[in-house]
């Protein structure tokens, strides 16, 4: 691990472009491997995945990544944990720490919660999504997917469209893509377009057709209905008419534009199935595959110091 490497991976904020490149290059090692168990780099280490919010692909992907590297992986779901009995975040952190995990992967519904836990534990912490704050491994896997398809990130025009207000995926992607000199455009209905985004060096649009004009990558975001008290979007049908990625709309982007979505998708709302399932244009299943590679790289990089010093 380079001397300037961070101890935790809490967000893309704080990562230098060379550190981002390093993670992507390391992930490239695993990207085509079907079975990496031949290299049990994390053998003897305990990885706890503590998920206080629902997840399918992120949890599974961290579990597979840890297992491929030979770690003992334990999953903790909030539904079956003491959180539902009223335990505080700090008590949960202290408990996780007492288990002597060697690496913790945490997802939490509150922005900043993962950083708070990281301050209280003695091992590296990976943020698997905290509220609407950051989801760094998602942005890294998106970057790896784009880099493999387009050759580089610098100079690409990337349009990120949809529910920007609630999206940690969008925040992390904006930070990463702008750091790597891509041109980022964001588009959302006015009710889902946070003013703070304008300070992040992106061009903001309230018209999707304008935003995707000439885009090399069109990244769609899920309408996060569970985070909306109501009233922020009209009916799903109307949303689709103005904000759904359809074949007709995609025709405005570059002829070879790549379509991405972090999943889970609301088909027929933010994206039409004809686009999501088009193997020529859609990179959605590739994103899932790259997720395992990126998480292997992050787990490996963050535990290198411990392994060098002897696992606890
Ligand atoms: C995203 C998440 O949970 O932040 N999904 C994911 O990690 N694959 C995006 C979403 O839920 O819309």
PDB file of C-alpha atoms and ligand atoms in Angstrom:
ATOM      1  CA  UNK A   1       0.000   0.000   0.000  1.00  0.00           C
ATOM      2  CA  UNK A   2       1.483   3.405  -0.894  1.00  0.00           C
ATOM      3  CA  UNK A   3       2.311   5.599   2.083  1.00  0.00           C
ATOM      4  CA  UNK A   4      -0.360   8.163   1.163  1.00  0.00           C
ATOM      5  CA  UNK A   5      -3.118   5.551   0.886  1.00  0.00           C
ATOM      6  CA  UNK A   6      -6.178   6.215   3.049  1.00  0.00           C
ATOM      7  CA  UNK A   7      -6.958   3.799   5.892  1.00  0.00           C
ATOM      8  CA  UNK A   8     -10.663   3.634   5.049  1.00  0.00           C
ATOM      9  CA  UNK A   9     -12.659   4.005   1.843  1.00  0.00           C
ATOM     10  CA  UNK A  10     -15.471   6.300   2.935  1.00  0.00           C
ATOM     11  CA  UNK A  11     -15.964   8.220  -0.279  1.00  0.00           C
ATOM     12  CA  UNK A  12     -14.454   9.389  -3.535  1.00  0.00           C
ATOM     13  CA  UNK A  13     -13.998  12.802  -1.906  1.00  0.00           C
ATOM     14  CA  UNK A  14     -10.463  12.846  -0.585  1.00  0.00           C
ATOM     15  CA  UNK A  15      -9.085  10.427  -3.184  1.00  0.00           C
ATOM     16  CA  UNK A  16      -6.475  11.810  -5.560  1.00  0.00           C
ATOM     17  CA  UNK A  17      -6.664  10.930  -9.275  1.00  0.00           C
ATOM     18  CA  UNK A  18      -3.589   8.674  -8.948  1.00  0.00           C
ATOM     19  CA  UNK A  19      -5.263   6.759  -6.095  1.00  0.00           C
ATOM     20  CA  UNK A  20      -8.381   6.262  -8.225  1.00  0.00           C
ATOM     21  CA  UNK A  21      -6.207   5.026 -11.104  1.00  0.00           C
ATOM     22  CA  UNK A  22      -4.403   2.664  -8.754  1.00  0.00           C
ATOM     23  CA  UNK A  23      -7.676   1.031  -7.637  1.00  0.00           C
ATOM     24  CA  UNK A  24      -8.871   0.716 -11.253  1.00  0.00           C
ATOM     25  CA  UNK A  25      -5.555  -0.789 -12.348  1.00  0.00           C
ATOM     26  CA  UNK A  26      -5.605  -3.269  -9.477  1.00  0.00           C
ATOM     27  CA  UNK A  27      -9.227  -4.180 -10.287  1.00  0.00           C
ATOM     28  CA  UNK A  28      -8.190  -4.839 -13.874  1.00  0.00           C
ATOM     29  CA  UNK A  29      -6.200  -7.829 -12.545  1.00  0.00           C
ATOM     30  CA  UNK A  30      -9.433  -9.468 -11.419  1.00  0.00           C
ATOM     31  CA  UNK A  31     -11.789  -8.208 -14.112  1.00  0.00           C
ATOM     32  CA  UNK A  32     -11.457 -11.166 -16.467  1.00  0.00           C
ATOM     33  CA  UNK A  33     -10.728 -13.868 -13.895  1.00  0.00           C
ATOM     34  CA  UNK A  34     -13.609 -16.282 -13.393  1.00  0.00           C
ATOM     35  CA  UNK A  35     -12.141 -17.751 -10.250  1.00  0.00           C
ATOM     36  CA  UNK A  36      -9.497 -15.913  -8.296  1.00  0.00           C
ATOM     37  CA  UNK A  37      -9.384 -18.325  -5.383  1.00  0.00           C
ATOM     38  CA  UNK A  38      -5.938 -19.331  -6.519  1.00  0.00           C
ATOM     39  CA  UNK A  39      -4.671 -16.197  -4.777  1.00  0.00           C
ATOM     40  CA  UNK A  40      -6.056 -16.272  -1.198  1.00  0.00           C
ATOM     41  CA  UNK A  41      -4.642 -12.876  -0.254  1.00  0.00           C
ATOM     42  CA  UNK A  42      -7.122 -12.410   2.590  1.00  0.00           C
ATOM     43  CA  UNK A  43      -6.823 -15.915   4.050  1.00  0.00           C
ATOM     44  CA  UNK A  44      -7.182 -15.825   7.843  1.00  0.00           C
ATOM     45  CA  UNK A  45      -8.876 -12.411   7.840  1.00  0.00           C
ATOM     46  CA  UNK A  46     -12.463 -11.851   8.962  1.00  0.00           C
ATOM     47  CA  UNK A  47     -14.593  -9.535   6.843  1.00  0.00           C
ATOM     48  CA  UNK A  48     -17.899  -8.397   8.343  1.00  0.00           C
ATOM     49  CA  UNK A  49     -20.512  -6.965   5.978  1.00  0.00           C
ATOM     50  CA  UNK A  50     -22.858  -4.937   8.194  1.00  0.00           C
ATOM     51  CA  UNK A  51     -25.840  -3.825   6.121  1.00  0.00           C
ATOM     52  CA  UNK A  52     -28.387  -1.594   7.851  1.00  0.00           C
ATOM     53  CA  UNK A  53     -30.275  -1.016   4.589  1.00  0.00           C
ATOM     54  CA  UNK A  54     -31.517  -3.481   1.967  1.00  0.00           C
ATOM     55  CA  UNK A  55     -29.113  -4.522  -0.771  1.00  0.00           C
ATOM     56  CA  UNK A  56     -28.872  -7.295  -3.317  1.00  0.00           C
ATOM     57  CA  UNK A  57     -25.972  -6.741  -5.662  1.00  0.00           C
ATOM     58  CA  UNK A  58     -23.699  -4.694  -3.409  1.00  0.00           C
ATOM     59  CA  UNK A  59     -23.889  -7.160  -0.508  1.00  0.00           C
ATOM     60  CA  UNK A  60     -23.535 -10.195  -2.747  1.00  0.00           C
ATOM     61  CA  UNK A  61     -20.684  -8.594  -4.612  1.00  0.00           C
ATOM     62  CA  UNK A  62     -18.733  -7.760  -1.426  1.00  0.00           C
ATOM     63  CA  UNK A  63     -19.370 -11.286  -0.166  1.00  0.00           C
ATOM     64  CA  UNK A  64     -18.133 -12.902  -3.377  1.00  0.00           C
ATOM     65  CA  UNK A  65     -15.151 -10.528  -3.520  1.00  0.00           C
ATOM     66  CA  UNK A  66     -14.100 -11.424   0.038  1.00  0.00           C
ATOM     67  CA  UNK A  67     -14.578 -15.146  -0.533  1.00  0.00           C
ATOM     68  CA  UNK A  68     -12.618 -15.126  -3.783  1.00  0.00           C
ATOM     69  CA  UNK A  69      -9.725 -13.643  -1.845  1.00  0.00           C
ATOM     70  CA  UNK A  70     -10.029 -16.294   0.858  1.00  0.00           C
ATOM     71  CA  UNK A  71     -11.446 -14.148   3.691  1.00  0.00           C
ATOM     72  CA  UNK A  72     -13.905 -15.512   6.256  1.00  0.00           C
ATOM     73  CA  UNK A  73     -16.970 -13.459   5.378  1.00  0.00           C
ATOM     74  CA  UNK A  74     -19.821 -12.826   7.811  1.00  0.00           C
ATOM     75  CA  UNK A  75     -22.981 -10.911   6.880  1.00  0.00           C
ATOM     76  CA  UNK A  76     -24.997  -8.923   9.391  1.00  0.00           C
ATOM     77  CA  UNK A  77     -28.430  -7.723   8.303  1.00  0.00           C
ATOM     78  CA  UNK A  78     -30.140  -4.933  10.215  1.00  0.00           C
ATOM     79  CA  UNK A  79     -33.454  -6.771  10.161  1.00  0.00           C
ATOM     80  CA  UNK A  80     -31.986  -9.437  12.408  1.00  0.00           C
ATOM     81  CA  UNK A  81     -29.731  -7.143  14.448  1.00  0.00           C
ATOM     82  CA  UNK A  82     -30.061  -5.205  17.697  1.00  0.00           C
ATOM     83  CA  UNK A  83     -30.538  -2.003  15.706  1.00  0.00           C
ATOM     84  CA  UNK A  84     -34.212  -2.907  15.549  1.00  0.00           C
ATOM     85  CA  UNK A  85     -34.101  -3.202  19.352  1.00  0.00           C
ATOM     86  CA  UNK A  86     -32.902   0.401  19.671  1.00  0.00           C
ATOM     87  CA  UNK A  87     -29.135   0.007  19.888  1.00  0.00           C
ATOM     88  CA  UNK A  88     -27.263   3.220  19.059  1.00  0.00           C
ATOM     89  CA  UNK A  89     -24.862   3.493  16.172  1.00  0.00           C
ATOM     90  CA  UNK A  90     -21.913   3.921  18.526  1.00  0.00           C
ATOM     91  CA  UNK A  91     -22.860   0.802  20.508  1.00  0.00           C
ATOM     92  CA  UNK A  92     -23.134  -1.119  17.256  1.00  0.00           C
ATOM     93  CA  UNK A  93     -19.676   0.147  16.261  1.00  0.00           C
ATOM     94  CA  UNK A  94     -18.196  -0.853  19.609  1.00  0.00           C
ATOM     95  CA  UNK A  95     -19.773  -4.303  19.286  1.00  0.00           C
ATOM     96  CA  UNK A  96     -18.451  -4.786  15.751  1.00  0.00           C
ATOM     97  CA  UNK A  97     -15.029  -3.680  16.943  1.00  0.00           C
ATOM     98  CA  UNK A  98     -15.069  -6.161  19.820  1.00  0.00           C
ATOM     99  CA  UNK A  99     -15.575  -8.976  17.310  1.00  0.00           C
ATOM    100  CA  UNK A 100     -12.090  -8.131  15.991  1.00  0.00           C
ATOM    101  CA  UNK A 101     -13.024  -7.929  12.363  1.00  0.00           C
ATOM    102  CA  UNK A 102     -10.077  -7.285  10.065  1.00  0.00           C
ATOM    103  CA  UNK A 103     -12.193  -5.312   7.616  1.00  0.00           C
ATOM    104  CA  UNK A 104     -15.717  -3.914   7.852  1.00  0.00           C
ATOM    105  CA  UNK A 105     -18.054  -3.209   4.937  1.00  0.00           C
ATOM    106  CA  UNK A 106     -20.944  -1.015   6.022  1.00  0.00           C
ATOM    107  CA  UNK A 107     -24.139   0.249   4.416  1.00  0.00           C
ATOM    108  CA  UNK A 108     -26.337   2.626   6.384  1.00  0.00           C
ATOM    109  CA  UNK A 109     -29.403   4.752   5.671  1.00  0.00           C
ATOM    110  CA  UNK A 110     -27.956   7.907   7.247  1.00  0.00           C
ATOM    111  CA  UNK A 111     -25.425  10.123   5.503  1.00  0.00           C
ATOM    112  CA  UNK A 112     -22.211  10.190   7.522  1.00  0.00           C
ATOM    113  CA  UNK A 113     -23.023   7.116   9.636  1.00  0.00           C
ATOM    114  CA  UNK A 114     -20.297   4.977   8.076  1.00  0.00           C
ATOM    115  CA  UNK A 115     -17.672   7.656   8.806  1.00  0.00           C
ATOM    116  CA  UNK A 116     -18.862   7.798  12.406  1.00  0.00           C
ATOM    117  CA  UNK A 117     -18.416   4.048  12.812  1.00  0.00           C
ATOM    118  CA  UNK A 118     -15.008   4.206  11.094  1.00  0.00           C
ATOM    119  CA  UNK A 119     -13.823   6.607  13.813  1.00  0.00           C
ATOM    120  CA  UNK A 120     -14.660   4.057  16.507  1.00  0.00           C
ATOM    121  CA  UNK A 121     -13.164   0.869  15.135  1.00  0.00           C
ATOM    122  CA  UNK A 122      -9.649  -0.410  14.777  1.00  0.00           C
ATOM    123  CA  UNK A 123      -9.823  -1.836  11.266  1.00  0.00           C
ATOM    124  CA  UNK A 124     -10.337  -0.503   7.737  1.00  0.00           C
ATOM    125  CA  UNK A 125     -13.924   0.406   6.845  1.00  0.00           C
ATOM    126  CA  UNK A 126     -15.435   0.396   3.366  1.00  0.00           C
ATOM    127  CA  UNK A 127     -18.520   2.492   2.746  1.00  0.00           C
ATOM    128  CA  UNK A 128     -21.080   0.432   0.823  1.00  0.00           C
ATOM    129  CA  UNK A 129     -23.468   3.404   0.675  1.00  0.00           C
ATOM    130  CA  UNK A 130     -24.472   5.896   3.386  1.00  0.00           C
ATOM    131  CA  UNK A 131     -27.774   7.724   2.940  1.00  0.00           C
ATOM    132  CA  UNK A 132     -27.591  10.106   0.018  1.00  0.00           C
ATOM    133  CA  UNK A 133     -23.913  10.850   0.675  1.00  0.00           C
ATOM    134  CA  UNK A 134     -21.485   8.474  -1.091  1.00  0.00           C
ATOM    135  CA  UNK A 135     -21.207   5.009  -2.613  1.00  0.00           C
ATOM    136  CA  UNK A 136     -17.538   4.936  -3.625  1.00  0.00           C
ATOM    137  CA  UNK A 137     -17.237   1.366  -4.881  1.00  0.00           C
ATOM    138  CA  UNK A 138     -20.216   1.953  -7.208  1.00  0.00           C
ATOM    139  CA  UNK A 139     -18.457   4.942  -8.795  1.00  0.00           C
ATOM    140  CA  UNK A 140     -15.235   2.932  -9.085  1.00  0.00           C
ATOM    141  CA  UNK A 141     -16.983   0.003 -10.778  1.00  0.00           C
ATOM    142  CA  UNK A 142     -18.754   2.424 -13.103  1.00  0.00           C
ATOM    143  CA  UNK A 143     -15.407   4.026 -13.963  1.00  0.00           C
ATOM    144  CA  UNK A 144     -13.821   0.637 -14.629  1.00  0.00           C
ATOM    145  CA  UNK A 145     -16.738  -0.328 -16.886  1.00  0.00           C
ATOM    146  CA  UNK A 146     -16.459   2.939 -18.826  1.00  0.00           C
ATOM    147  CA  UNK A 147     -12.673   2.745 -19.090  1.00  0.00           C
ATOM    148  CA  UNK A 148     -12.790  -0.800 -20.454  1.00  0.00           C
ATOM    149  CA  UNK A 149     -15.400   0.125 -23.075  1.00  0.00           C
ATOM    150  CA  UNK A 150     -14.144   3.585 -24.039  1.00  0.00           C
ATOM    151  CA  UNK A 151     -10.411   3.294 -23.340  1.00  0.00           C
ATOM    152  CA  UNK A 152     -10.199   6.323 -21.028  1.00  0.00           C
ATOM    153  CA  UNK A 153     -12.285   8.637 -18.857  1.00  0.00           C
ATOM    154  CA  UNK A 154     -10.733  12.020 -19.655  1.00  0.00           C
ATOM    155  CA  UNK A 155     -12.654  14.052 -22.207  1.00  0.00           C
ATOM    156  CA  UNK A 156     -15.752  11.836 -22.247  1.00  0.00           C
ATOM    157  CA  UNK A 157     -19.151  13.487 -22.012  1.00  0.00           C
ATOM    158  CA  UNK A 158     -21.166  11.671 -19.331  1.00  0.00           C
ATOM    159  CA  UNK A 159     -24.834  12.497 -18.697  1.00  0.00           C
ATOM    160  CA  UNK A 160     -26.192  11.396 -15.299  1.00  0.00           C
ATOM    161  CA  UNK A 161     -29.978  11.535 -15.336  1.00  0.00           C
ATOM    162  CA  UNK A 162     -32.839  11.058 -12.907  1.00  0.00           C
ATOM    163  CA  UNK A 163     -33.254  11.197  -9.143  1.00  0.00           C
ATOM    164  CA  UNK A 164     -30.158  13.209  -8.298  1.00  0.00           C
ATOM    165  CA  UNK A 165     -31.565  14.446  -5.018  1.00  0.00           C
ATOM    166  CA  UNK A 166     -31.351  11.081  -3.275  1.00  0.00           C
ATOM    167  CA  UNK A 167     -28.493   9.535  -5.180  1.00  0.00           C
ATOM    168  CA  UNK A 168     -25.225   8.667  -3.450  1.00  0.00           C
ATOM    169  CA  UNK A 169     -24.308   6.943  -6.723  1.00  0.00           C
ATOM    170  CA  UNK A 170     -24.565  10.272  -8.562  1.00  0.00           C
ATOM    171  CA  UNK A 171     -22.510  12.160  -5.954  1.00  0.00           C
ATOM    172  CA  UNK A 172     -19.689   9.625  -5.996  1.00  0.00           C
ATOM    173  CA  UNK A 173     -19.728   9.435  -9.780  1.00  0.00           C
ATOM    174  CA  UNK A 174     -19.636  13.212 -10.176  1.00  0.00           C
ATOM    175  CA  UNK A 175     -16.645  13.430  -7.823  1.00  0.00           C
ATOM    176  CA  UNK A 176     -14.800  10.645  -9.597  1.00  0.00           C
ATOM    177  CA  UNK A 177     -15.549  11.648 -13.176  1.00  0.00           C
ATOM    178  CA  UNK A 178     -14.721  15.323 -12.677  1.00  0.00           C
ATOM    179  CA  UNK A 179     -11.476  14.344 -10.889  1.00  0.00           C
ATOM    180  CA  UNK A 180     -10.593  12.259 -13.952  1.00  0.00           C
ATOM    181  CA  UNK A 181     -11.324  15.175 -16.329  1.00  0.00           C
ATOM    182  CA  UNK A 182     -14.557  13.866 -17.864  1.00  0.00           C
ATOM    183  CA  UNK A 183     -17.264  16.382 -18.801  1.00  0.00           C
ATOM    184  CA  UNK A 184     -20.238  15.684 -16.519  1.00  0.00           C
ATOM    185  CA  UNK A 185     -23.775  16.795 -17.228  1.00  0.00           C
ATOM    186  CA  UNK A 186     -26.612  16.134 -14.818  1.00  0.00           C
ATOM    187  CA  UNK A 187     -30.304  16.197 -15.619  1.00  0.00           C
ATOM    188  CA  UNK A 188     -33.322  15.916 -13.351  1.00  0.00           C
ATOM    189  CA  UNK A 189     -36.765  17.346 -12.818  1.00  0.00           C
ATOM    190  CA  UNK A 190     -36.402  20.600 -10.826  1.00  0.00           C
ATOM    191  CA  UNK A 191     -37.778  18.879  -7.688  1.00  0.00           C
ATOM    192  CA  UNK A 192     -34.973  16.289  -7.804  1.00  0.00           C
ATOM    193  CA  UNK A 193     -32.066  18.592  -8.693  1.00  0.00           C
ATOM    194  CA  UNK A 194     -30.150  19.703  -5.571  1.00  0.00           C
ATOM    195  CA  UNK A 195     -28.711  23.223  -5.820  1.00  0.00           C
ATOM    196  CA  UNK A 196     -25.428  21.998  -4.285  1.00  0.00           C
ATOM    197  CA  UNK A 197     -24.648  20.005  -7.430  1.00  0.00           C
ATOM    198  CA  UNK A 198     -23.910  23.173  -9.345  1.00  0.00           C
ATOM    199  CA  UNK A 199     -20.952  23.757  -7.027  1.00  0.00           C
ATOM    200  CA  UNK A 200     -19.520  20.384  -8.044  1.00  0.00           C
ATOM    201  CA  UNK A 201     -18.409  21.546 -11.476  1.00  0.00           C
ATOM    202  CA  UNK A 202     -21.161  19.971 -13.541  1.00  0.00           C
ATOM    203  CA  UNK A 203     -23.587  21.420 -16.059  1.00  0.00           C
ATOM    204  CA  UNK A 204     -27.153  21.006 -14.781  1.00  0.00           C
ATOM    205  CA  UNK A 205     -30.183  20.550 -17.042  1.00  0.00           C
ATOM    206  CA  UNK A 206     -33.895  20.255 -16.408  1.00  0.00           C
ATOM    207  CA  UNK A 207     -34.435  18.922 -19.923  1.00  0.00           C
ATOM    208  CA  UNK A 208     -33.180  15.409 -20.494  1.00  0.00           C
ATOM    209  CA  UNK A 209     -33.054  15.679 -24.283  1.00  0.00           C
ATOM    210  CA  UNK A 210     -30.638  18.602 -24.036  1.00  0.00           C
ATOM    211  CA  UNK A 211     -28.486  16.878 -21.449  1.00  0.00           C
ATOM    212  CA  UNK A 212     -27.881  13.706 -23.433  1.00  0.00           C
ATOM    213  CA  UNK A 213     -27.082  15.485 -26.715  1.00  0.00           C
ATOM    214  CA  UNK A 214     -23.808  13.968 -27.939  1.00  0.00           C
ATOM    215  CA  UNK A 215     -23.167  12.064 -24.673  1.00  0.00           C
ATOM    216  CA  UNK A 216     -20.650   9.205 -24.731  1.00  0.00           C
ATOM    217  CA  UNK A 217     -22.203   7.664 -21.632  1.00  0.00           C
ATOM    218  CA  UNK A 218     -25.784   7.939 -20.378  1.00  0.00           C
ATOM    219  CA  UNK A 219     -26.054   6.910 -16.740  1.00  0.00           C
ATOM    220  CA  UNK A 220     -29.604   6.487 -15.473  1.00  0.00           C
ATOM    221  CA  UNK A 221     -30.563   6.657 -11.797  1.00  0.00           C
ATOM    222  CA  UNK A 222     -33.333   4.812 -10.009  1.00  0.00           C
ATOM    223  CA  UNK A 223     -36.307   6.826  -8.828  1.00  0.00           C
ATOM    224  CA  UNK A 224     -35.845   6.271  -5.073  1.00  0.00           C
ATOM    225  CA  UNK A 225     -39.442   6.151  -3.992  1.00  0.00           C
ATOM    226  CA  UNK A 226     -38.512   4.879  -0.525  1.00  0.00           C
ATOM    227  CA  UNK A 227     -36.698   8.177   0.159  1.00  0.00           C
ATOM    228  CA  UNK A 228     -39.547  10.391  -1.070  1.00  0.00           C
ATOM    229  CA  UNK A 229     -42.205  11.601   1.305  1.00  0.00           C
ATOM    230  CA  UNK A 230     -44.392  12.079  -1.783  1.00  0.00           C
ATOM    231  CA  UNK A 231     -45.147  14.680  -4.388  1.00  0.00           C
ATOM    232  CA  UNK A 232     -41.656  14.876  -5.890  1.00  0.00           C
ATOM    233  CA  UNK A 233     -42.559  13.088  -9.088  1.00  0.00           C
ATOM    234  CA  UNK A 234     -45.787  12.875 -11.038  1.00  0.00           C
ATOM    235  CA  UNK A 235     -47.059   9.396 -11.915  1.00  0.00           C
ATOM    236  CA  UNK A 236     -44.463   6.804 -13.041  1.00  0.00           C
ATOM    237  CA  UNK A 237     -46.021   7.009 -16.507  1.00  0.00           C
ATOM    238  CA  UNK A 238     -45.537  10.728 -16.747  1.00  0.00           C
ATOM    239  CA  UNK A 239     -42.004  10.413 -15.366  1.00  0.00           C
ATOM    240  CA  UNK A 240     -41.218   7.915 -18.105  1.00  0.00           C
ATOM    241  CA  UNK A 241     -42.555  10.264 -20.767  1.00  0.00           C
ATOM    242  CA  UNK A 242     -40.204  13.088 -19.743  1.00  0.00           C
ATOM    243  CA  UNK A 243     -37.315  11.323 -18.017  1.00  0.00           C
ATOM    244  CA  UNK A 244     -37.307   7.734 -19.203  1.00  0.00           C
ATOM    245  CA  UNK A 245     -34.440   6.565 -21.399  1.00  0.00           C
ATOM    246  CA  UNK A 246     -36.092   5.244 -24.555  1.00  0.00           C
ATOM    247  CA  UNK A 247     -34.576   4.314 -27.918  1.00  0.00           C
ATOM    248  CA  UNK A 248     -35.846   7.564 -29.411  1.00  0.00           C
ATOM    249  CA  UNK A 249     -34.242   9.627 -26.688  1.00  0.00           C
ATOM    250  CA  UNK A 250     -30.979   7.681 -26.804  1.00  0.00           C
ATOM    251  CA  UNK A 251     -30.685   8.598 -30.504  1.00  0.00           C
ATOM    252  CA  UNK A 252     -29.634  12.104 -29.367  1.00  0.00           C
ATOM    253  CA  UNK A 253     -26.539  10.734 -27.654  1.00  0.00           C
ATOM    254  CA  UNK A 254     -23.357   9.733 -29.522  1.00  0.00           C
ATOM    255  CA  UNK A 255     -23.978   6.816 -31.938  1.00  0.00           C
ATOM    256  CA  UNK A 256     -21.946   4.449 -29.740  1.00  0.00           C
ATOM    257  CA  UNK A 257     -23.130   5.847 -26.400  1.00  0.00           C
ATOM    258  CA  UNK A 258     -22.954   3.457 -23.477  1.00  0.00           C
ATOM    259  CA  UNK A 259     -26.042   3.021 -21.276  1.00  0.00           C
ATOM    260  CA  UNK A 260     -25.541   2.423 -17.548  1.00  0.00           C
ATOM    261  CA  UNK A 261     -27.714   1.917 -14.454  1.00  0.00           C
ATOM    262  CA  UNK A 262     -26.534   0.939 -10.946  1.00  0.00           C
ATOM    263  CA  UNK A 263     -29.596  -1.225 -10.371  1.00  0.00           C
ATOM    264  CA  UNK A 264     -32.106  -2.076  -9.141  1.00  0.00           C
ATOM    265  CA  UNK A 265     -34.004  -0.768 -12.190  1.00  0.00           C
ATOM    266  CA  UNK A 266     -37.564   0.457 -12.354  1.00  0.00           C
ATOM    267  CA  UNK A 267     -38.231  -0.816 -15.858  1.00  0.00           C
ATOM    268  CA  UNK A 268     -40.652   1.366 -17.754  1.00  0.00           C
ATOM    269  CA  UNK A 269     -40.013   4.274 -15.355  1.00  0.00           C
ATOM    270  CA  UNK A 270     -36.446   5.624 -15.668  1.00  0.00           C
ATOM    271  CA  UNK A 271     -35.433   3.174 -18.384  1.00  0.00           C
ATOM    272  CA  UNK A 272     -37.216   1.245 -21.136  1.00  0.00           C
ATOM    273  CA  UNK A 273     -36.523  -2.500 -21.294  1.00  0.00           C
ATOM    274  CA  UNK A 274     -35.638  -2.181 -24.991  1.00  0.00           C
ATOM    275  CA  UNK A 275     -32.650  -0.028 -23.983  1.00  0.00           C
ATOM    276  CA  UNK A 276     -31.707  -1.836 -20.760  1.00  0.00           C
ATOM    277  CA  UNK A 277     -31.596  -5.193 -22.533  1.00  0.00           C
ATOM    278  CA  UNK A 278     -29.844  -4.052 -25.719  1.00  0.00           C
ATOM    279  CA  UNK A 279     -26.463  -5.861 -25.634  1.00  0.00           C
ATOM    280  CA  UNK A 280     -24.973  -3.362 -28.080  1.00  0.00           C
ATOM    281  CA  UNK A 281     -25.630  -0.355 -25.881  1.00  0.00           C
ATOM    282  CA  UNK A 282     -26.251  -1.482 -22.322  1.00  0.00           C
ATOM    283  CA  UNK A 283     -23.345  -2.098 -19.924  1.00  0.00           C
ATOM    284  CA  UNK A 284     -25.622  -2.922 -16.996  1.00  0.00           C
ATOM    285  CA  UNK A 285     -24.613  -6.563 -16.477  1.00  0.00           C
ATOM    286  CA  UNK A 286     -20.970  -5.643 -17.077  1.00  0.00           C
ATOM    287  CA  UNK A 287     -21.287  -3.131 -14.231  1.00  0.00           C
ATOM    288  CA  UNK A 288     -22.295  -5.969 -11.918  1.00  0.00           C
ATOM    289  CA  UNK A 289     -19.322  -8.065 -13.037  1.00  0.00           C
ATOM    290  CA  UNK A 290     -16.918  -5.157 -12.553  1.00  0.00           C
ATOM    291  CA  UNK A 291     -18.365  -4.671  -9.068  1.00  0.00           C
ATOM    292  CA  UNK A 292     -16.740  -7.880  -7.872  1.00  0.00           C
ATOM    293  CA  UNK A 293     -13.361  -6.940  -9.400  1.00  0.00           C
ATOM    294  CA  UNK A 294     -13.373  -3.427  -7.903  1.00  0.00           C
ATOM    295  CA  UNK A 295     -14.370  -4.712  -4.464  1.00  0.00           C
ATOM    296  CA  UNK A 296     -11.615  -7.331  -4.556  1.00  0.00           C
ATOM    297  CA  UNK A 297      -9.121  -4.575  -5.334  1.00  0.00           C
ATOM    298  CA  UNK A 298     -10.420  -2.361  -2.502  1.00  0.00           C
ATOM    299  CA  UNK A 299     -10.415  -5.198   0.044  1.00  0.00           C
ATOM    300  CA  UNK A 300      -6.908  -6.173  -0.994  1.00  0.00           C
ATOM    301  CA  UNK A 301      -5.522  -2.616  -0.920  1.00  0.00           C
ATOM    302  CA  UNK A 302      -7.077  -1.680   2.416  1.00  0.00           C
ATOM    303  CA  UNK A 303      -5.859  -4.798   4.220  1.00  0.00           C
ATOM    304  CA  UNK A 304      -2.290  -4.796   2.903  1.00  0.00           C
ATOM    305  CA  UNK A 305      -0.822  -3.091   5.972  1.00  0.00           C
ATOM    306  CA  UNK A 306      -2.470  -5.565   8.342  1.00  0.00           C
ATOM    307  CA  UNK A 307      -1.274  -8.520   6.298  1.00  0.00           C
ATOM    308  CA  UNK A 308       2.247  -7.125   6.245  1.00  0.00           C
ATOM    309  CA  UNK A 309       2.167  -6.682  10.011  1.00  0.00           C
ATOM    310  CA  UNK A 310       0.498 -10.046  10.705  1.00  0.00           C
ATOM    311  CA  UNK A 311      -3.289 -10.428  10.876  1.00  0.00           C
ATOM    312  CA  UNK A 312      -4.964  -9.887  14.221  1.00  0.00           C
TER     313      UNK A 312
HETATM  314  C1  LIG B   1     -27.702   1.885  -5.515  1.00  0.00           C
HETATM  315  C2  LIG B   1     -27.675   2.165  -4.046  1.00  0.00           C
HETATM  316  O1  LIG B   1     -28.108   1.346  -3.243  1.00  0.00           O
HETATM  317  O2  LIG B   1     -27.193   3.228  -3.713  1.00  0.00           O
HETATM  318  N1  LIG B   1     -27.729   0.566  -5.864  1.00  0.00           N
HETATM  319  C3  LIG B   1     -26.611  -0.179  -5.782  1.00  0.00           C
HETATM  320  O3  LIG B   1     -25.798  -0.064  -4.902  1.00  0.00           O
HETATM  321  N2  LIG B   1     -26.422  -1.068  -6.777  1.00  0.00           N
HETATM  322  C4  LIG B   1     -28.652   2.711  -6.249  1.00  0.00           C
HETATM  323  C5  LIG B   1     -30.097   2.617  -5.907  1.00  0.00           C
HETATM  324  O4  LIG B   1     -30.503   2.037  -4.914  1.00  0.00           O
HETATM  325  O5  LIG B   1     -30.858   3.180  -6.676  1.00  0.00           O
END
